[in-house]
Tab-separated table of C-alpha atoms and ligand atoms in Angstrom:
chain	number	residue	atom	x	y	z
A	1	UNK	CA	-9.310	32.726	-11.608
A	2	UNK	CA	-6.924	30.440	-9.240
A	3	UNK	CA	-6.655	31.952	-6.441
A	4	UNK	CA	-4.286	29.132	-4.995
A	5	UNK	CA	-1.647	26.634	-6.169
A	6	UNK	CA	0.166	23.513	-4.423
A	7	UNK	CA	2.832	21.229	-5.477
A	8	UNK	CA	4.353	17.877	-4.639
A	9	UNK	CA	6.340	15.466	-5.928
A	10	UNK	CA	6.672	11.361	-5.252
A	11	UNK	CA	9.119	9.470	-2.977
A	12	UNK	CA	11.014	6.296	-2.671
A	13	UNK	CA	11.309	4.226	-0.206
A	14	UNK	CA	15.087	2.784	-0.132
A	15	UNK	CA	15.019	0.744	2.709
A	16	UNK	CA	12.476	-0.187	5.411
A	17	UNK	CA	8.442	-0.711	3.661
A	18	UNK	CA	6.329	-2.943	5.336
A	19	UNK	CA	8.973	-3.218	8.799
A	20	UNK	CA	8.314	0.306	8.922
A	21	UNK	CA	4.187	-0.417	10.084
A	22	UNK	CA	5.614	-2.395	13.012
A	23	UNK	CA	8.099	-0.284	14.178
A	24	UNK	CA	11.316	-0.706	12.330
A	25	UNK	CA	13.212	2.441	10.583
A	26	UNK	CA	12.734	3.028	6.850
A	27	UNK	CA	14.503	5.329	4.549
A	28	UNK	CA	12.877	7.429	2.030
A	29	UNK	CA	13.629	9.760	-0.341
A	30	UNK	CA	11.898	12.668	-2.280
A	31	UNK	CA	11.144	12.386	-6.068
A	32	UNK	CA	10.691	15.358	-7.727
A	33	UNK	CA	10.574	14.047	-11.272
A	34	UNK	CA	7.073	13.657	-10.985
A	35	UNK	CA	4.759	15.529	-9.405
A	36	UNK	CA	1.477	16.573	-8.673
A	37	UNK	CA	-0.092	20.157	-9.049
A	38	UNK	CA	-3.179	21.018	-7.434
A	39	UNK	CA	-4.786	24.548	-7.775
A	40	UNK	CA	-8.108	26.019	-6.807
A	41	UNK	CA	-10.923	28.787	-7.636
A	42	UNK	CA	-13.669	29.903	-5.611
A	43	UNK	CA	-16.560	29.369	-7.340
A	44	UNK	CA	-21.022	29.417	-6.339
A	45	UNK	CA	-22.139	26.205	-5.065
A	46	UNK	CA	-20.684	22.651	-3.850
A	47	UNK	CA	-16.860	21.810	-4.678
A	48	UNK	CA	-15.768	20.340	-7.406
A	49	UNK	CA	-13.418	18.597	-8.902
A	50	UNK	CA	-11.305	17.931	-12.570
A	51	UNK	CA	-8.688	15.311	-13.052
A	52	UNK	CA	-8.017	12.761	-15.335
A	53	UNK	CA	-10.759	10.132	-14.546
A	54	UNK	CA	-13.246	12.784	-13.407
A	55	UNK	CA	-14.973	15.556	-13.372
A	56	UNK	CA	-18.163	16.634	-11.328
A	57	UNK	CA	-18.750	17.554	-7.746
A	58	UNK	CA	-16.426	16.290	-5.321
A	59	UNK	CA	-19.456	14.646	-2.814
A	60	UNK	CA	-20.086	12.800	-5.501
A	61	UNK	CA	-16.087	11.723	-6.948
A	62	UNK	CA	-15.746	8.143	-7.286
A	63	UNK	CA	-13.968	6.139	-4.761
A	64	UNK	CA	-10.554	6.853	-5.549
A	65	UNK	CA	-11.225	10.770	-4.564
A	66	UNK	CA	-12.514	9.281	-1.029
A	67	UNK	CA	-9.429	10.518	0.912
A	68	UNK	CA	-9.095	13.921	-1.204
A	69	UNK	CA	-12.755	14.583	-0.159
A	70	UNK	CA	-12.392	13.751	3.638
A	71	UNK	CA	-9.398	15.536	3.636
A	72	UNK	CA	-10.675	18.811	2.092
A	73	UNK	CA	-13.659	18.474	4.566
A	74	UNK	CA	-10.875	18.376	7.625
A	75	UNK	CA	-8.801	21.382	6.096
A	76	UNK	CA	-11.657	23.472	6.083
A	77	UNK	CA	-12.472	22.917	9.410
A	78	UNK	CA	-9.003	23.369	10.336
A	79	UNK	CA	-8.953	26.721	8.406
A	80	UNK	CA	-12.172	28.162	10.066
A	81	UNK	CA	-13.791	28.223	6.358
A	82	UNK	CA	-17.574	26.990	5.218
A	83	UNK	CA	-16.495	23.406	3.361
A	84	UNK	CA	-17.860	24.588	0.019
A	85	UNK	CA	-17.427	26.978	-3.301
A	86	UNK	CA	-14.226	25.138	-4.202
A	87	UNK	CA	-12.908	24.007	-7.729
A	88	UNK	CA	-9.869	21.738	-7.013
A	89	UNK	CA	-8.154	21.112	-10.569
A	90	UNK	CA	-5.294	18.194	-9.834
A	91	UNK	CA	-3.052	17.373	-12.677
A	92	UNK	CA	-0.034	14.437	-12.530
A	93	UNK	CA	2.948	13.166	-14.454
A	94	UNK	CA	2.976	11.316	-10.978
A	95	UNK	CA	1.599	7.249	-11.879
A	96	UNK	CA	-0.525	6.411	-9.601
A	97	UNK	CA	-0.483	3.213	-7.517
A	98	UNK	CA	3.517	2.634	-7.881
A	99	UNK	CA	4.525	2.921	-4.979
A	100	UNK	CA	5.915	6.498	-5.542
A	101	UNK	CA	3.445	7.945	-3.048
A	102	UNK	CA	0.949	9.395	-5.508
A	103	UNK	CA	-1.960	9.254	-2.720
A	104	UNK	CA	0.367	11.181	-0.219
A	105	UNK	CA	1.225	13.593	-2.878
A	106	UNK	CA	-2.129	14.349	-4.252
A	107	UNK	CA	-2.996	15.294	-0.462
A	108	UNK	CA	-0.176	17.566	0.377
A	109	UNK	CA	-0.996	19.445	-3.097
A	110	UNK	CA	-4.246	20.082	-1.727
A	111	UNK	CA	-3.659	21.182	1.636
A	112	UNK	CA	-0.887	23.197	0.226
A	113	UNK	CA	-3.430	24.353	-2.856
A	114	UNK	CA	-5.988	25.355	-0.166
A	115	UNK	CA	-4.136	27.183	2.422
A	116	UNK	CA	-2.591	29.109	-0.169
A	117	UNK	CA	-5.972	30.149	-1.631
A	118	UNK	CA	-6.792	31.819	2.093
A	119	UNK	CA	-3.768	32.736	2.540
A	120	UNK	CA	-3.080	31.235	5.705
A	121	UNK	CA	0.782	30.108	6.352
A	122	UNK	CA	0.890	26.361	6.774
A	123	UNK	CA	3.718	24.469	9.069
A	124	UNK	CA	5.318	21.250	7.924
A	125	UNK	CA	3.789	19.525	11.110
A	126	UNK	CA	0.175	20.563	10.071
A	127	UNK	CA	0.353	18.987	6.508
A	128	UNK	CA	1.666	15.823	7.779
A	129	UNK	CA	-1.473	15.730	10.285
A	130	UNK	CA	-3.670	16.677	7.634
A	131	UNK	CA	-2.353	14.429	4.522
A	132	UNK	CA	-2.841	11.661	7.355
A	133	UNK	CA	-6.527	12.043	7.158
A	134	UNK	CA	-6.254	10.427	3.839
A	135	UNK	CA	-4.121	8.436	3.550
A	136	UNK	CA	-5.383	6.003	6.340
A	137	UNK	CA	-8.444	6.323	3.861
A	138	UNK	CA	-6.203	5.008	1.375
A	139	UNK	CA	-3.972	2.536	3.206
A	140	UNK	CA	-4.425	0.326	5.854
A	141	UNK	CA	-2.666	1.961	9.088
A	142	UNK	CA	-0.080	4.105	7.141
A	143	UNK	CA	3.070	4.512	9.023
A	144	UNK	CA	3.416	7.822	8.196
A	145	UNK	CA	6.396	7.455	5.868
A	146	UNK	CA	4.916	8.796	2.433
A	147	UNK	CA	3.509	11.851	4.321
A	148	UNK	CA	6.349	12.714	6.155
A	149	UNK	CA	8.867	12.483	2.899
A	150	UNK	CA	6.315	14.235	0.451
A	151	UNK	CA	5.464	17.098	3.331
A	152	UNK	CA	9.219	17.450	3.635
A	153	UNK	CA	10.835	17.242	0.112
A	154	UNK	CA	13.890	15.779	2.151
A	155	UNK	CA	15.380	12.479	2.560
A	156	UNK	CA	14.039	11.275	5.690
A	157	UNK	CA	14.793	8.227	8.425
A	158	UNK	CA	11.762	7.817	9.768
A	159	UNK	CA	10.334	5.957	12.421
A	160	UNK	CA	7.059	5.384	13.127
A	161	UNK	CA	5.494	7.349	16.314
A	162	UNK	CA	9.382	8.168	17.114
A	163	UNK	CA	9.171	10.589	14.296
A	164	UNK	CA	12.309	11.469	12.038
A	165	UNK	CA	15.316	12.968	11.297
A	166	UNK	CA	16.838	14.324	7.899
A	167	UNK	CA	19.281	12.229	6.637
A	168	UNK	CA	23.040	13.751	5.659
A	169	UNK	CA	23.371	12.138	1.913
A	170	UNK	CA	26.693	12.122	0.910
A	171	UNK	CA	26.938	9.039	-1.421
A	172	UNK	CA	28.114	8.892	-5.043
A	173	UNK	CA	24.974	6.632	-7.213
A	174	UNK	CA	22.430	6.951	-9.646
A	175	UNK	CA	19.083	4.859	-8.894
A	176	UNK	CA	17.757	3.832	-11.337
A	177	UNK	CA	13.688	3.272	-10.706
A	178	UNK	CA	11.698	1.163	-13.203
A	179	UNK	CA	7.670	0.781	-13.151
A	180	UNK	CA	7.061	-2.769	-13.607
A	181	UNK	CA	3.253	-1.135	-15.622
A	182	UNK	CA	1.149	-2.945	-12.933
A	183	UNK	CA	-0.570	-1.264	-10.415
A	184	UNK	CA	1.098	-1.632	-6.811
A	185	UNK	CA	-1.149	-3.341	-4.107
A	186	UNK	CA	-0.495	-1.654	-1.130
A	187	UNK	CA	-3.769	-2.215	0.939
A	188	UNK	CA	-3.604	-5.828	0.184
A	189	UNK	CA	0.192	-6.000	0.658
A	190	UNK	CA	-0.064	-4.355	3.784
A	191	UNK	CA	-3.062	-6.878	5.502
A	192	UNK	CA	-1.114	-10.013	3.205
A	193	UNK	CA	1.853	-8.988	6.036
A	194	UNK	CA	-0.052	-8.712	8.765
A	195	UNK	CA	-2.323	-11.658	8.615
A	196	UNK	CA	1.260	-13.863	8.262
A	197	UNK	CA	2.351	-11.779	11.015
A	198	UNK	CA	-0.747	-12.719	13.287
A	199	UNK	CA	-0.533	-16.516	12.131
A	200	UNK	CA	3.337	-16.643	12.910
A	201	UNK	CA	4.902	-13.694	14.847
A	202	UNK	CA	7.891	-16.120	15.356
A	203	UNK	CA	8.636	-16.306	11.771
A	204	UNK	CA	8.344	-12.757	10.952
A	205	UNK	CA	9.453	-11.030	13.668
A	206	UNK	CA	13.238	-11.893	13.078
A	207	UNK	CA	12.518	-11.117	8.969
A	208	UNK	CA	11.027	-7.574	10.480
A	209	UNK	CA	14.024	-7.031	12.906
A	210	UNK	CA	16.390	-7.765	10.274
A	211	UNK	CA	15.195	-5.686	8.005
A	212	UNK	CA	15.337	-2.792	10.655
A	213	UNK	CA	18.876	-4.013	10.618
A	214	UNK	CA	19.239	-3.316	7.508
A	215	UNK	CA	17.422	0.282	7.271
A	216	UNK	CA	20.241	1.369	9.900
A	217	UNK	CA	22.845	-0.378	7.990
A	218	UNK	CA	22.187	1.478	4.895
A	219	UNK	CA	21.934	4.969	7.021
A	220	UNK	CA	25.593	4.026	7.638
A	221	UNK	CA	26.506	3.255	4.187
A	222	UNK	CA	24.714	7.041	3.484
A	223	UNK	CA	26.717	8.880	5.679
A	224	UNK	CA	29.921	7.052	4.911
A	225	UNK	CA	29.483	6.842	1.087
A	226	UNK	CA	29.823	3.052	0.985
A	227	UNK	CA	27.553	2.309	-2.442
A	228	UNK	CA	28.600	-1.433	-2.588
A	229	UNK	CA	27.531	-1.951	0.834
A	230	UNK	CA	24.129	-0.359	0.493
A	231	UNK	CA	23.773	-2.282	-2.874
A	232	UNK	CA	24.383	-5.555	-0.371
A	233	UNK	CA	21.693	-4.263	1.863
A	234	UNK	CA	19.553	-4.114	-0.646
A	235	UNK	CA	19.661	-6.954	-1.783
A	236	UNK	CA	18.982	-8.408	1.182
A	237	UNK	CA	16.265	-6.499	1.458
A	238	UNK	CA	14.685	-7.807	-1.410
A	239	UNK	CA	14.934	-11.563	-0.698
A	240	UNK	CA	13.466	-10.769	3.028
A	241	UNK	CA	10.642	-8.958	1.150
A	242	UNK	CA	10.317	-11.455	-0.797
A	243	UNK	CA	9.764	-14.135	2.150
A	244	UNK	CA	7.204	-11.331	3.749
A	245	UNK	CA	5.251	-12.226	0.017
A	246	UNK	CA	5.167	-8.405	-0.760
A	247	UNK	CA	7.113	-8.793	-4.446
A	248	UNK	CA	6.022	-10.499	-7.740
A	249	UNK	CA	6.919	-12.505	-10.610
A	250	UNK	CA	7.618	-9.011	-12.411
A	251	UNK	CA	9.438	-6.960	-9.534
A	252	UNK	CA	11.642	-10.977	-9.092
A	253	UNK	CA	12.165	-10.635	-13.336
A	254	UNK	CA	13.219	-6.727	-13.087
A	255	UNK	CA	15.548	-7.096	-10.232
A	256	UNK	CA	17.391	-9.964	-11.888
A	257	UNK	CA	17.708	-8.115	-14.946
A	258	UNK	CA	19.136	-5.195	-13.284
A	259	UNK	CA	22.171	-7.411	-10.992
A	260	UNK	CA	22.870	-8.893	-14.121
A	261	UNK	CA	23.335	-6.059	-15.606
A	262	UNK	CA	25.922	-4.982	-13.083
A	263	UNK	CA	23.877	-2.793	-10.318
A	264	UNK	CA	25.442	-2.850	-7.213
A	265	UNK	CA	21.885	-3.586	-5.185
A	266	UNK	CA	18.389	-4.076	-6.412
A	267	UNK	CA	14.897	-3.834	-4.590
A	268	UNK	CA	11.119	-3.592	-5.100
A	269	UNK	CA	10.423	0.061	-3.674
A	270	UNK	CA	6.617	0.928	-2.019
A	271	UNK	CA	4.045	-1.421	-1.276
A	272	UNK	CA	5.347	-4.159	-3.574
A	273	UNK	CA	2.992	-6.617	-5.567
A	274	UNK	CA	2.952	-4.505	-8.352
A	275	UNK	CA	4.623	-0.922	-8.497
A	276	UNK	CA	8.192	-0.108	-8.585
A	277	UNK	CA	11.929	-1.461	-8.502
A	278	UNK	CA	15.205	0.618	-7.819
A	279	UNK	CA	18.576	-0.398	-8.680
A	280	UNK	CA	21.632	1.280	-7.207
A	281	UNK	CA	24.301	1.919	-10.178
A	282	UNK	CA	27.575	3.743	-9.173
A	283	UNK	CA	27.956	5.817	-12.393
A	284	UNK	CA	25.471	7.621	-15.006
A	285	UNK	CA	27.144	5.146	-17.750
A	286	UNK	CA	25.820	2.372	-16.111
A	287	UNK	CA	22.434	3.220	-15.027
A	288	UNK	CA	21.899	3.870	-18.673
A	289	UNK	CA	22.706	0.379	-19.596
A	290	UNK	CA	20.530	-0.952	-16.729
A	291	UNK	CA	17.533	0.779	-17.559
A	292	UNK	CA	18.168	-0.231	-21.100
A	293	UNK	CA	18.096	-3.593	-20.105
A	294	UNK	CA	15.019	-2.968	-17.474
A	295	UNK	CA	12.972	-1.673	-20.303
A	296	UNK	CA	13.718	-4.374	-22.874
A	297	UNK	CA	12.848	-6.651	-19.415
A	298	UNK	CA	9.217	-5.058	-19.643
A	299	UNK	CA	9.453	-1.954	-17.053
A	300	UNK	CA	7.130	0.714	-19.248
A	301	UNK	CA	9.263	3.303	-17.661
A	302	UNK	CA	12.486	4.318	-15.730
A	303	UNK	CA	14.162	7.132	-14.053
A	304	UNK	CA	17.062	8.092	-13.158
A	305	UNK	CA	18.237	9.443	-9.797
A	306	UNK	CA	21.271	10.956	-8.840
A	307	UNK	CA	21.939	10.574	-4.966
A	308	UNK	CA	23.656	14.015	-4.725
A	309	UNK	CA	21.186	15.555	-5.837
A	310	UNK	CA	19.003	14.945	-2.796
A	311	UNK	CA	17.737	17.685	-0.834
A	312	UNK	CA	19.603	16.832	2.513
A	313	UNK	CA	19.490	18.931	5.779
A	314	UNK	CA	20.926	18.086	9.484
B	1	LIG	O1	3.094	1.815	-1.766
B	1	LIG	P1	3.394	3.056	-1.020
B	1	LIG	O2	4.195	4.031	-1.779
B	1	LIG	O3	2.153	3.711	-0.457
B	1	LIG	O4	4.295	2.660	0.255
B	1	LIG	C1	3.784	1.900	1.308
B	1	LIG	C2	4.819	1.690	2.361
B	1	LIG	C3	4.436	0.622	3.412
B	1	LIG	O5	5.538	0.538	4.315
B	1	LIG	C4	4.234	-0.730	2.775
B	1	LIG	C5	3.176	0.994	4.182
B	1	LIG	C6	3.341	2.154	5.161
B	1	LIG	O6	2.304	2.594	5.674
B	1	LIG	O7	4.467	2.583	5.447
């Protein structure tokens, strides 16, 4: 019988990845058209766990369940409770390695799965903490970002050990966001920056501050619901990313597509290398022609995203 449930759902990073890890403010945004559901039974004996590639106890989970085991190890703890007798079922319509903060959401459903099962009220401030555990498993020196947007389900300017504040969204545009099909590389993205960054601080520190630039230009262009600005931003965006090596031949093809087709702004989204694109469209009409186009481009899937309809709180 479950005797506790937990939900999240992905995020997008609009403005800000990889400037974010050294300082610099990022946007990001909750995506609740996919999510991930996490629910658990008491059961004799060591936890387990079910999900698509596996099934079996959770000491011995592959890899990939590294951070999900450290982290139910650290909730435990944190909830007084012995760390066994658990079946954790996670199930996803969430694609994992897209830069759409599968990893992040995966651990919030299971904090939120497990303090549900013992009943035990759990503040936002807590699941950030504990979804941390894993996700610097995961990825190397996480900001914070995905864990802070995922715990929050809000659209967040974040900054990292500054914290954050929820953004006002009052801009008119769909997003359109398009999987390229290839698994992001955040890890490797993440080092990739930071080894140029040790070789030449002088040539990426004023791509890092600009892009910071850019994060607070775009807050702006939120508030003041300025769509062909932020499209402008991002597009700047994209080329610095670009110069920081984080995008692809793909994410390159996929953004092209999309300004061609007449977005307003187009940018990889996440990690990069690999992942997920967004393109900023200022009516339904045309983000269905841009996706159109993005998925006869190659993206195996889009989405579309109405600003609006972002949860948004002062
Ligand atoms: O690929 P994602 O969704 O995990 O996003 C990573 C964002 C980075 O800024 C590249 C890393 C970080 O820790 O913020």
């Amino acid at each position: 019988m479950t005797v506790g449930q937990g939900i999240a759902g992905g995020k997008i990073i609009l403005m800000g990845e990889h400037s974010v890890v050294y300082g610099q403010p990022a946007i990001a945004l909750p995506f609740s058209k996919v999510a991930i559901q996490c629910s658990v039974d008491f059961i004799q004996g060591d936890n387990t766990v079910d999900c698509d590639f596996y099934h079996g106890k959770l000491s011995e989970a592959p890899v990939l369940l590294e951070g999900v085991r450290a982290l139910v190890e650290r909730t435990m703890k944190e909830l007084g409770k012995e760390n066994d007798g658990l079946q954790l079922r996670i199930e996803s319509n969430l694609p994992a390695q897209r830069g759409l903060g599968s990893s992040a959401a995966v651990s919030v459903a299971v904090v939120r799965a497990l303090y549900d099962a013992f009943k035990v009220d759990l503040t936002e401030d807590v699941l950030t903490e504990l979804v941390g555990v894993a996700e610097s498993i995961y990825h190397e020196s996480p900001s914070g970002l995905d864990a802070t947007t995922i715990a929050s389900g809000k659209a967040v300017f974040f900054e990292k050990n500054r914290g954050k504040k929820y953004l006002p969204m009052s801009i008119d545009g769909v997003l359109v966001v398009a999987d390229t099909g290839v698994f992001g590389q955040t890890k490797q993205a993440v080092s990739s920056v930071r080894t140029l960054w040790n070789n030449n601080p002088d040539h990426i520190n004023p791509i890092l501050d600009r892009l910071g630039e850019l994060t607070m230009l775009a807050s702006e262009c939120l508030e003041t619901n300025d769509s062909v600005m932020l499209g402008r931003t991002m597009n700047e965006a994209q080329a610095l990313l670009r110069q920081i090596d984080v995008s692809d031949d793909r994410l390159e093809h996929l953004v092209e597509v999309a300004i061609e087709s007449g977005a307003l702004g187009a940018k990889l989204t996440g990690g990069g290398k690999g992942g997920c694109m967004i393109a900023l469209c200022s009516t339904y009409e045309a983000a269905n022609y841009v996706s159109q186009k993005l998925k006869e481009a190659g993206a195996s899937n889009t989405w579309f995203y109405d600003l609006k309809e972002i949860v948004s709180h002062e």
